[in-house]
Short mmCIF file of C-alpha atoms in Angstrom, two decimals:
data_model
loop_
_atom_site.label_atom_id
_atom_site.label_comp_id
_atom_site.label_asym_id
_atom_site.label_seq_id
_atom_site.Cartn_x
_atom_site.Cartn_y
_atom_site.Cartn_z
CA MET A 241 -2.33 9.73 -13.56
CA ASP A 242 -5.86 9.76 -14.90
CA SER A 243 -8.85 8.59 -12.90
CA VAL A 244 -8.85 5.12 -14.52
CA ASP A 245 -5.25 4.41 -13.51
CA PHE A 246 -5.93 5.85 -10.07
CA SER A 247 -8.92 3.53 -9.65
CA VAL A 248 -6.85 0.54 -10.79
CA PHE A 249 -4.08 1.21 -8.27
CA THR A 250 -6.35 2.10 -5.34
CA THR A 251 -8.49 -0.99 -5.96
CA ALA A 252 -5.41 -3.18 -6.33
CA LEU A 253 -4.11 -1.89 -3.00
CA GLU A 254 -7.45 -2.53 -1.29
CA TRP A 255 -7.69 -6.09 -2.65
CA ALA A 256 -4.03 -6.88 -1.96
CA ARG A 257 -4.41 -5.86 1.67
CA LYS A 258 -7.17 -8.45 1.94
CA LYS A 259 -4.73 -11.13 0.73
CA GLN A 260 -6.84 -11.89 -2.34
CA PRO A 261 -5.04 -13.34 -5.39
CA LEU A 262 -4.94 -10.70 -8.10
CA TRP A 263 -3.13 -9.63 -11.24
CA LEU A 264 -2.25 -6.32 -12.86
CA MET A 265 -2.83 -6.44 -16.62
CA THR A 266 -0.95 -3.90 -18.75
CA VAL A 267 -1.17 -3.33 -22.50
CA VAL A 268 2.49 -3.39 -23.58
CA GLU A 269 2.27 -3.64 -27.35
CA THR A 270 -0.29 -3.08 -30.10
CA PHE A 271 -0.21 -3.67 -33.83
CA GLY A 272 -2.76 -2.22 -36.23
CA SER A 273 -5.98 -0.86 -34.79
CA SER A 274 -6.33 -1.32 -31.05
CA PRO A 275 -9.25 -0.51 -28.71
CA ARG A 276 -6.96 0.74 -25.91
CA PRO A 277 -3.52 2.40 -26.00
CA ILE A 278 -0.20 1.09 -24.75
CA GLY A 279 -0.07 1.49 -20.97
CA ALA A 280 -3.79 0.82 -20.40
CA MET A 281 -4.32 -1.26 -17.26
CA LEU A 282 -6.80 -3.27 -15.27
CA VAL A 283 -6.59 -5.12 -11.98
CA LEU A 284 -8.18 -8.57 -11.95
CA ARG A 285 -9.22 -10.65 -8.95
CA VAL A 286 -9.22 -14.45 -8.82
CA ASP A 287 -13.04 -14.50 -8.90
CA GLY A 288 -13.06 -12.50 -12.16
CA LEU A 289 -13.95 -9.13 -10.64
CA MET A 290 -11.96 -6.34 -12.28
CA VAL A 291 -11.43 -2.58 -12.44
CA GLY A 292 -9.97 -0.83 -15.48
CA SER A 293 -9.84 -1.79 -19.14
CA VAL A 294 -7.39 -3.18 -21.68
CA SER A 295 -9.78 -3.61 -24.62
CA GLY A 296 -13.35 -3.09 -25.70
CA GLY A 297 -14.61 -5.89 -23.45
CA CYS A 298 -14.09 -9.31 -25.03
CA ILE A 299 -10.49 -9.68 -23.89
CA GLU A 300 -11.60 -8.78 -20.37
CA ASP A 301 -14.06 -11.69 -20.47
CA ASP A 302 -11.27 -14.06 -21.47
CA LEU A 303 -8.97 -12.76 -18.73
CA ALA A 304 -11.72 -13.23 -16.15
CA ASP A 305 -12.23 -16.83 -17.34
CA LYS A 306 -8.48 -17.47 -17.08
CA ALA A 307 -8.42 -16.11 -13.53
CA ARG A 308 -11.33 -18.29 -12.40
CA LEU A 309 -9.83 -21.39 -14.10
CA GLY A 310 -6.37 -20.88 -12.60
CA GLN A 311 -4.75 -20.26 -16.00
CA LEU A 312 -2.89 -17.05 -15.11
CA PRO A 313 0.75 -16.98 -13.91
CA GLN A 314 1.31 -17.26 -10.17
CA HIS A 315 4.97 -16.46 -9.53
CA LYS A 316 6.21 -14.43 -12.50
CA ALA A 317 4.87 -12.05 -15.14
CA GLU A 318 3.89 -13.49 -18.51
CA LEU A 319 2.94 -12.03 -21.86
CA LEU A 320 -0.50 -12.81 -23.33
CA THR A 321 -1.10 -12.15 -27.03
CA TYR A 322 -4.51 -11.63 -28.63
CA GLY A 323 -5.45 -11.30 -32.27
CA VAL A 324 -2.63 -13.21 -34.00
CA THR A 325 -5.03 -14.75 -36.49
CA THR A 326 -8.03 -13.24 -38.23
CA GLU A 327 -10.26 -15.77 -36.47
CA GLU A 328 -8.90 -14.83 -33.06
CA ALA A 329 -9.17 -11.11 -33.84
CA ARG A 330 -12.85 -11.59 -34.64
CA ARG A 331 -13.38 -13.71 -31.54
CA PHE A 332 -12.01 -11.04 -29.26
CA GLY A 333 -13.59 -8.12 -31.10
CA LEU A 334 -10.31 -6.63 -32.31
CA PRO A 335 -10.38 -4.57 -35.50
CA CYS A 336 -9.14 -6.34 -38.64
CA GLY A 337 -5.40 -6.96 -38.33
CA GLY A 338 -5.24 -5.77 -34.73
CA VAL A 339 -2.88 -7.45 -32.26
CA LEU A 340 -2.82 -6.74 -28.54
CA LYS A 341 -0.13 -7.90 -26.10
CA VAL A 342 -0.96 -7.79 -22.40
CA LEU A 343 1.44 -8.47 -19.53
CA ALA A 344 -0.17 -10.50 -16.74
CA GLU A 345 1.55 -9.64 -13.46
CA PRO A 346 0.66 -11.38 -10.17
CA ILE A 347 0.66 -8.93 -7.25
CA HIS A 348 2.18 -10.36 -4.08
CA ASP A 349 3.95 -7.39 -2.47
CA HIS A 350 1.63 -4.38 -2.50
CA ARG A 351 4.02 -1.84 -0.95
CA TRP A 352 4.87 -0.33 -4.35
CA LEU A 353 1.20 0.50 -4.89
CA GLN A 354 1.09 2.64 -1.77
CA GLN A 355 4.42 4.23 -2.73
CA ILE A 356 3.19 5.25 -6.18
CA LEU A 357 -0.12 6.59 -4.89
CA SER A 358 1.67 8.65 -2.23
CA LEU A 359 4.16 10.12 -4.72
CA VAL A 360 1.47 10.92 -7.28
CA ALA A 361 -0.54 12.67 -4.54
CA GLU A 362 2.51 14.96 -4.18
CA HIS A 363 2.14 15.75 -7.90
CA ARG A 364 5.27 13.81 -8.83
CA LEU A 365 5.90 11.83 -12.01
CA VAL A 366 7.27 8.36 -11.24
CA SER A 367 8.45 5.25 -13.04
CA ARG A 368 7.85 1.67 -11.97
CA THR A 369 10.31 -1.01 -13.06
CA LEU A 370 9.17 -4.62 -12.73
CA VAL A 371 11.51 -7.61 -12.92
CA LEU A 372 9.42 -10.11 -14.87
CA GLU A 373 10.93 -13.25 -13.38
CA THR A 374 10.96 -12.26 -9.69
CA LEU A 375 8.16 -9.64 -9.54
CA ASN A 376 10.49 -7.25 -7.72
CA VAL A 377 9.45 -3.61 -8.23
CA VAL A 378 11.54 -0.43 -8.03
CA VAL A 379 9.88 3.01 -8.03
CA ASN A 380 11.86 6.09 -9.12
CA ASP A 381 11.24 9.65 -10.19
CA ALA A 382 10.58 10.02 -13.92
CA THR A 383 10.78 12.77 -16.52
CA PRO A 384 8.06 13.77 -19.04
CA ASP A 385 9.93 12.09 -21.91
CA ASN A 386 9.96 8.68 -20.19
CA ARG A 387 7.72 6.08 -21.83
CA LEU A 388 6.63 2.48 -21.29
CA GLN A 389 9.48 0.08 -22.10
CA LEU A 390 9.40 -3.71 -22.25
CA SER A 391 12.46 -5.95 -22.55
CA ALA A 392 12.95 -9.68 -22.13
CA THR A 393 13.53 -9.17 -18.40
CA HIS A 394 11.92 -5.87 -17.31
CA LEU A 395 8.83 -3.70 -17.74
CA THR A 396 9.03 0.01 -16.99
CA THR A 397 5.85 2.07 -16.83
CA VAL A 398 5.35 5.75 -16.06
CA HIS A 399 2.70 7.13 -13.73
CA GLY A 400 2.11 10.77 -13.08
CA PRO A 401 -0.22 13.23 -11.46
CA ARG A 402 -3.55 14.11 -13.00
CA TRP A 403 -3.63 16.75 -15.69
CA ARG A 404 -4.65 20.08 -14.19
CA MET A 405 -6.37 23.18 -15.49
CA LEU A 406 -5.95 26.53 -13.79
CA ILE A 407 -8.70 28.87 -14.95
CA ILE A 408 -8.28 32.58 -14.31
CA GLY A 409 -11.74 34.08 -13.83
CA ALA A 410 -14.97 32.60 -12.51
CA GLY A 411 -17.37 33.88 -15.18
CA GLN A 412 -19.90 32.06 -17.34
CA THR A 413 -17.42 30.70 -19.89
CA SER A 414 -15.32 29.34 -17.02
CA VAL A 415 -18.32 27.38 -15.73
CA TYR A 416 -18.71 25.51 -19.03
CA LEU A 417 -14.95 25.07 -19.41
CA ALA A 418 -14.60 23.66 -15.90
CA GLN A 419 -17.39 21.14 -16.48
CA MET A 420 -15.94 19.98 -19.79
CA ALA A 421 -12.44 19.79 -18.35
CA GLN A 422 -13.72 17.58 -15.53
CA ALA A 423 -15.29 15.28 -18.12
CA LEU A 424 -11.81 14.97 -19.64
CA ASP A 425 -10.42 14.09 -16.21
CA TYR A 426 -8.69 17.38 -15.43
CA GLU A 427 -8.30 18.56 -11.87
CA VAL A 428 -9.76 22.08 -12.08
CA ILE A 429 -8.61 25.05 -10.02
CA VAL A 430 -10.34 28.41 -10.53
CA CYS A 431 -8.66 31.63 -9.48
CA ASP A 432 -10.56 34.89 -9.13
CA PRO A 433 -9.64 37.65 -6.66
CA ARG A 434 -13.06 39.26 -7.21
CA GLU A 435 -15.26 38.18 -4.33
CA GLU A 436 -18.53 38.73 -6.18
CA PHE A 437 -17.48 36.16 -8.79
CA ARG A 438 -16.27 33.64 -6.23
CA GLN A 439 -19.55 33.84 -4.31
CA THR A 440 -21.58 32.72 -7.33
CA TRP A 441 -19.22 29.93 -8.43
CA SER A 442 -21.11 26.63 -8.28
CA VAL A 443 -19.26 23.87 -10.14
CA PRO A 444 -18.95 20.84 -7.81
CA GLY A 445 -15.59 19.13 -7.63
CA THR A 446 -13.55 22.24 -8.49
CA HIS A 447 -11.33 24.24 -6.16
CA ILE A 448 -11.74 28.02 -6.18
CA ILE A 449 -9.14 30.38 -4.73
CA GLY A 450 -9.05 34.14 -4.23
CA ASP A 451 -5.33 34.70 -4.85
CA MET A 452 -4.08 37.30 -7.28
CA PRO A 453 -3.48 35.50 -10.60
CA ASP A 454 0.32 35.78 -10.60
CA ASP A 455 0.45 34.46 -7.03
CA ALA A 456 -1.83 31.58 -8.02
CA ILE A 457 0.54 30.48 -10.80
CA LEU A 458 3.35 30.26 -8.27
CA SER A 459 1.39 28.77 -5.37
CA GLN A 460 -0.13 26.03 -7.56
CA GLN A 461 3.34 25.03 -8.74
CA VAL A 462 2.30 24.97 -12.39
CA ASP A 463 4.06 22.15 -14.23
CA SER A 464 4.15 20.43 -17.63
CA ARG A 465 0.80 18.73 -16.91
CA THR A 466 -1.00 22.02 -16.27
CA ALA A 467 -2.99 24.22 -18.64
CA VAL A 468 -3.53 27.88 -17.73
CA ILE A 469 -6.53 29.60 -19.32
CA ALA A 470 -7.14 33.34 -18.72
CA LEU A 471 -10.85 34.24 -19.03
CA THR A 472 -11.50 37.26 -16.79
CA HIS A 473 -11.98 39.83 -19.61
CA ASP A 474 -9.96 42.16 -17.36
CA PRO A 475 -6.54 42.86 -18.97
CA LYS A 476 -4.98 43.61 -15.61
CA LEU A 477 -5.92 40.22 -14.17
CA ASP A 478 -5.35 38.18 -17.33
CA ASP A 479 -1.97 39.77 -18.05
CA MET A 480 -0.92 39.27 -14.44
CA ALA A 481 -1.48 35.53 -14.86
CA LEU A 482 0.19 35.36 -18.26
CA LEU A 483 3.36 37.07 -17.07
CA GLU A 484 4.02 34.10 -14.79
CA ALA A 485 2.33 31.34 -16.80
CA LEU A 486 4.37 31.97 -19.95
CA LYS A 487 7.57 31.54 -17.93
CA SER A 488 6.28 28.33 -16.34
CA PRO A 489 6.47 24.75 -17.71
CA ALA A 490 2.69 24.78 -18.40
CA PHE A 491 1.96 22.74 -21.52
CA TYR A 492 -0.73 25.21 -22.61
CA VAL A 493 -1.28 28.90 -21.89
CA GLY A 494 -4.28 30.60 -23.47
CA ALA A 495 -6.18 33.87 -23.22
CA LEU A 496 -9.65 34.85 -24.38
CA GLY A 497 -10.16 37.71 -26.83
CA SER A 498 -10.04 38.61 -30.51
CA HIS A 499 -6.90 38.68 -32.65
CA ARG A 500 -6.72 42.45 -32.17
CA THR A 501 -7.13 42.15 -28.40
CA ASN A 502 -4.42 39.52 -28.21
CA GLN A 503 -2.08 41.53 -30.43
CA HIS A 504 -2.36 44.41 -27.98
CA ARG A 505 -1.82 41.91 -25.17
CA ARG A 506 1.39 40.64 -26.76
CA GLU A 507 2.63 44.20 -27.12
CA ARG A 508 2.01 44.78 -23.42
CA LEU A 509 3.71 41.53 -22.43
CA ALA A 510 6.79 42.51 -24.47
CA MET A 511 7.27 45.47 -22.14
CA PHE A 512 8.06 43.11 -19.26
CA ASP A 513 10.73 40.46 -18.75
CA LEU A 514 9.32 37.92 -21.20
CA THR A 515 11.36 36.73 -24.16
CA PRO A 516 9.85 36.61 -27.68
CA GLU A 517 9.89 32.81 -27.43
CA GLU A 518 7.88 32.91 -24.20
CA ILE A 519 5.34 35.30 -25.71
CA ASP A 520 5.03 33.01 -28.74
CA ARG A 521 3.79 30.28 -26.38
CA LEU A 522 0.55 32.21 -25.87
CA HIS A 523 -2.52 30.69 -27.49
CA GLY A 524 -4.49 33.85 -28.07
CA PRO A 525 -7.19 33.81 -29.24
CA VAL A 526 -7.57 30.65 -27.19
CA GLY A 527 -8.99 27.46 -28.70
CA LEU A 528 -9.50 26.01 -32.17
CA SER A 529 -11.14 28.00 -34.92
CA ILE A 530 -14.57 26.38 -35.08
CA GLY A 531 -16.70 29.53 -35.22
CA SER A 532 -17.39 29.58 -31.48
CA ARG A 533 -19.50 32.45 -30.18
CA THR A 534 -21.46 31.37 -27.10
CA PRO A 535 -19.76 30.48 -23.77
CA PRO A 536 -20.32 26.71 -24.17
CA GLU A 537 -19.06 26.84 -27.77
CA ILE A 538 -15.95 28.71 -26.66
CA ALA A 539 -15.37 26.06 -23.99
CA VAL A 540 -15.67 23.33 -26.65
CA ALA A 541 -13.07 25.12 -28.79
CA ILE A 542 -10.67 25.29 -25.84
CA VAL A 543 -10.96 21.67 -24.74
CA ALA A 544 -10.72 20.52 -28.38
CA HIS A 545 -7.44 22.42 -28.69
CA LEU A 546 -6.16 20.82 -25.49
CA VAL A 547 -7.00 17.35 -26.82
CA SER A 548 -5.11 18.16 -30.03
CA ILE A 549 -2.05 19.43 -28.18
CA ARG A 550 -1.93 16.48 -25.80
CA ASN A 551 -2.42 13.88 -28.52
CA HIS A 552 0.01 15.56 -30.92
CA PRO A 553 2.68 17.21 -28.72
CA GLN A 554 5.00 17.54 -31.72
CA PHE A 555 2.73 20.25 -33.12
CA ASN A 556 3.54 23.81 -32.13
CA ALA A 557 1.18 26.73 -31.72
CA ALA A 558 1.46 27.63 -35.41
CA SER A 559 0.12 24.21 -36.36
CA PHE A 560 -3.37 25.18 -35.25
CA GLN A 561 -5.51 28.05 -36.45
CA GLN A 562 -6.92 29.61 -33.34
CA THR A 563 -10.40 30.96 -32.72
CA GLU A 564 -11.32 34.61 -33.16
CA PHE A 565 -14.07 35.57 -30.74
CA LYS A 566 -15.57 38.67 -32.30
CA GLN A 567 -17.72 39.44 -29.29
CA HIS A 568 -14.53 40.11 -27.32
CA ALA A 569 -12.83 42.36 -29.90
#
């Protein structure tokens, strides 16, 4: 769950506990260009106050007007469609040909909000199934391949823990990477067993640990929403992390260094209990090939690669040319 969804649910829970009329708005279908993706949400109060976003702004204004005028559903969920005509698309600021369908859901029983927030805090992926006519909600565990589904009677949405980044090494490149990852809404954990590096770490909002890298992979329970980036420049520490990370469900495992350095690394990894397929998961050199040389440029290359992988999960490692950092040859 990203920070926007988290804010929507926590605000909805706070307002619901105060017995204020409110609605959860969810984008359930788009056609053509759309300002926000399917699954985008906002919570709307009867006085027009809202948290979250379902469009670039104009639709939110209309939803607020509907709330204040009593034009939103009270006892069941209803579908609202914007942008059917060219005139309406222009009125609501939708791109030419864009259509946006939003489900307006009154919130009466807020117990499911607390349930989802509690499960997500345990780093669990959950689904929420809403009965449109009765507003009954059932929360279950979900799998990474579950997606939003809307039928004539039910809406199922998927809510998961925040994306995480486990950085091995607390050096200068890690500082820039941690800051950029936070801007992309990652929860950032930094692992470095070297005390002198931990003492100078100063990125607010991150969690730094002194475990050995292989122990950190296990203790952090690396999952399919976690990226592991090895940046220590020390083969012993980086390889220690990779031996566990490449066997984990991590969606991305990368290591700093030149092509030559990473070829030697792969040869070392092959001497242990990793399969060729597991070794092939390694993004080394880490990041996209954009000519990065300085620490902040290297961090840009890494986060750009993560964006590409997350937005195009069907692409494999061979689909991207990776960056060669000559200064680390």
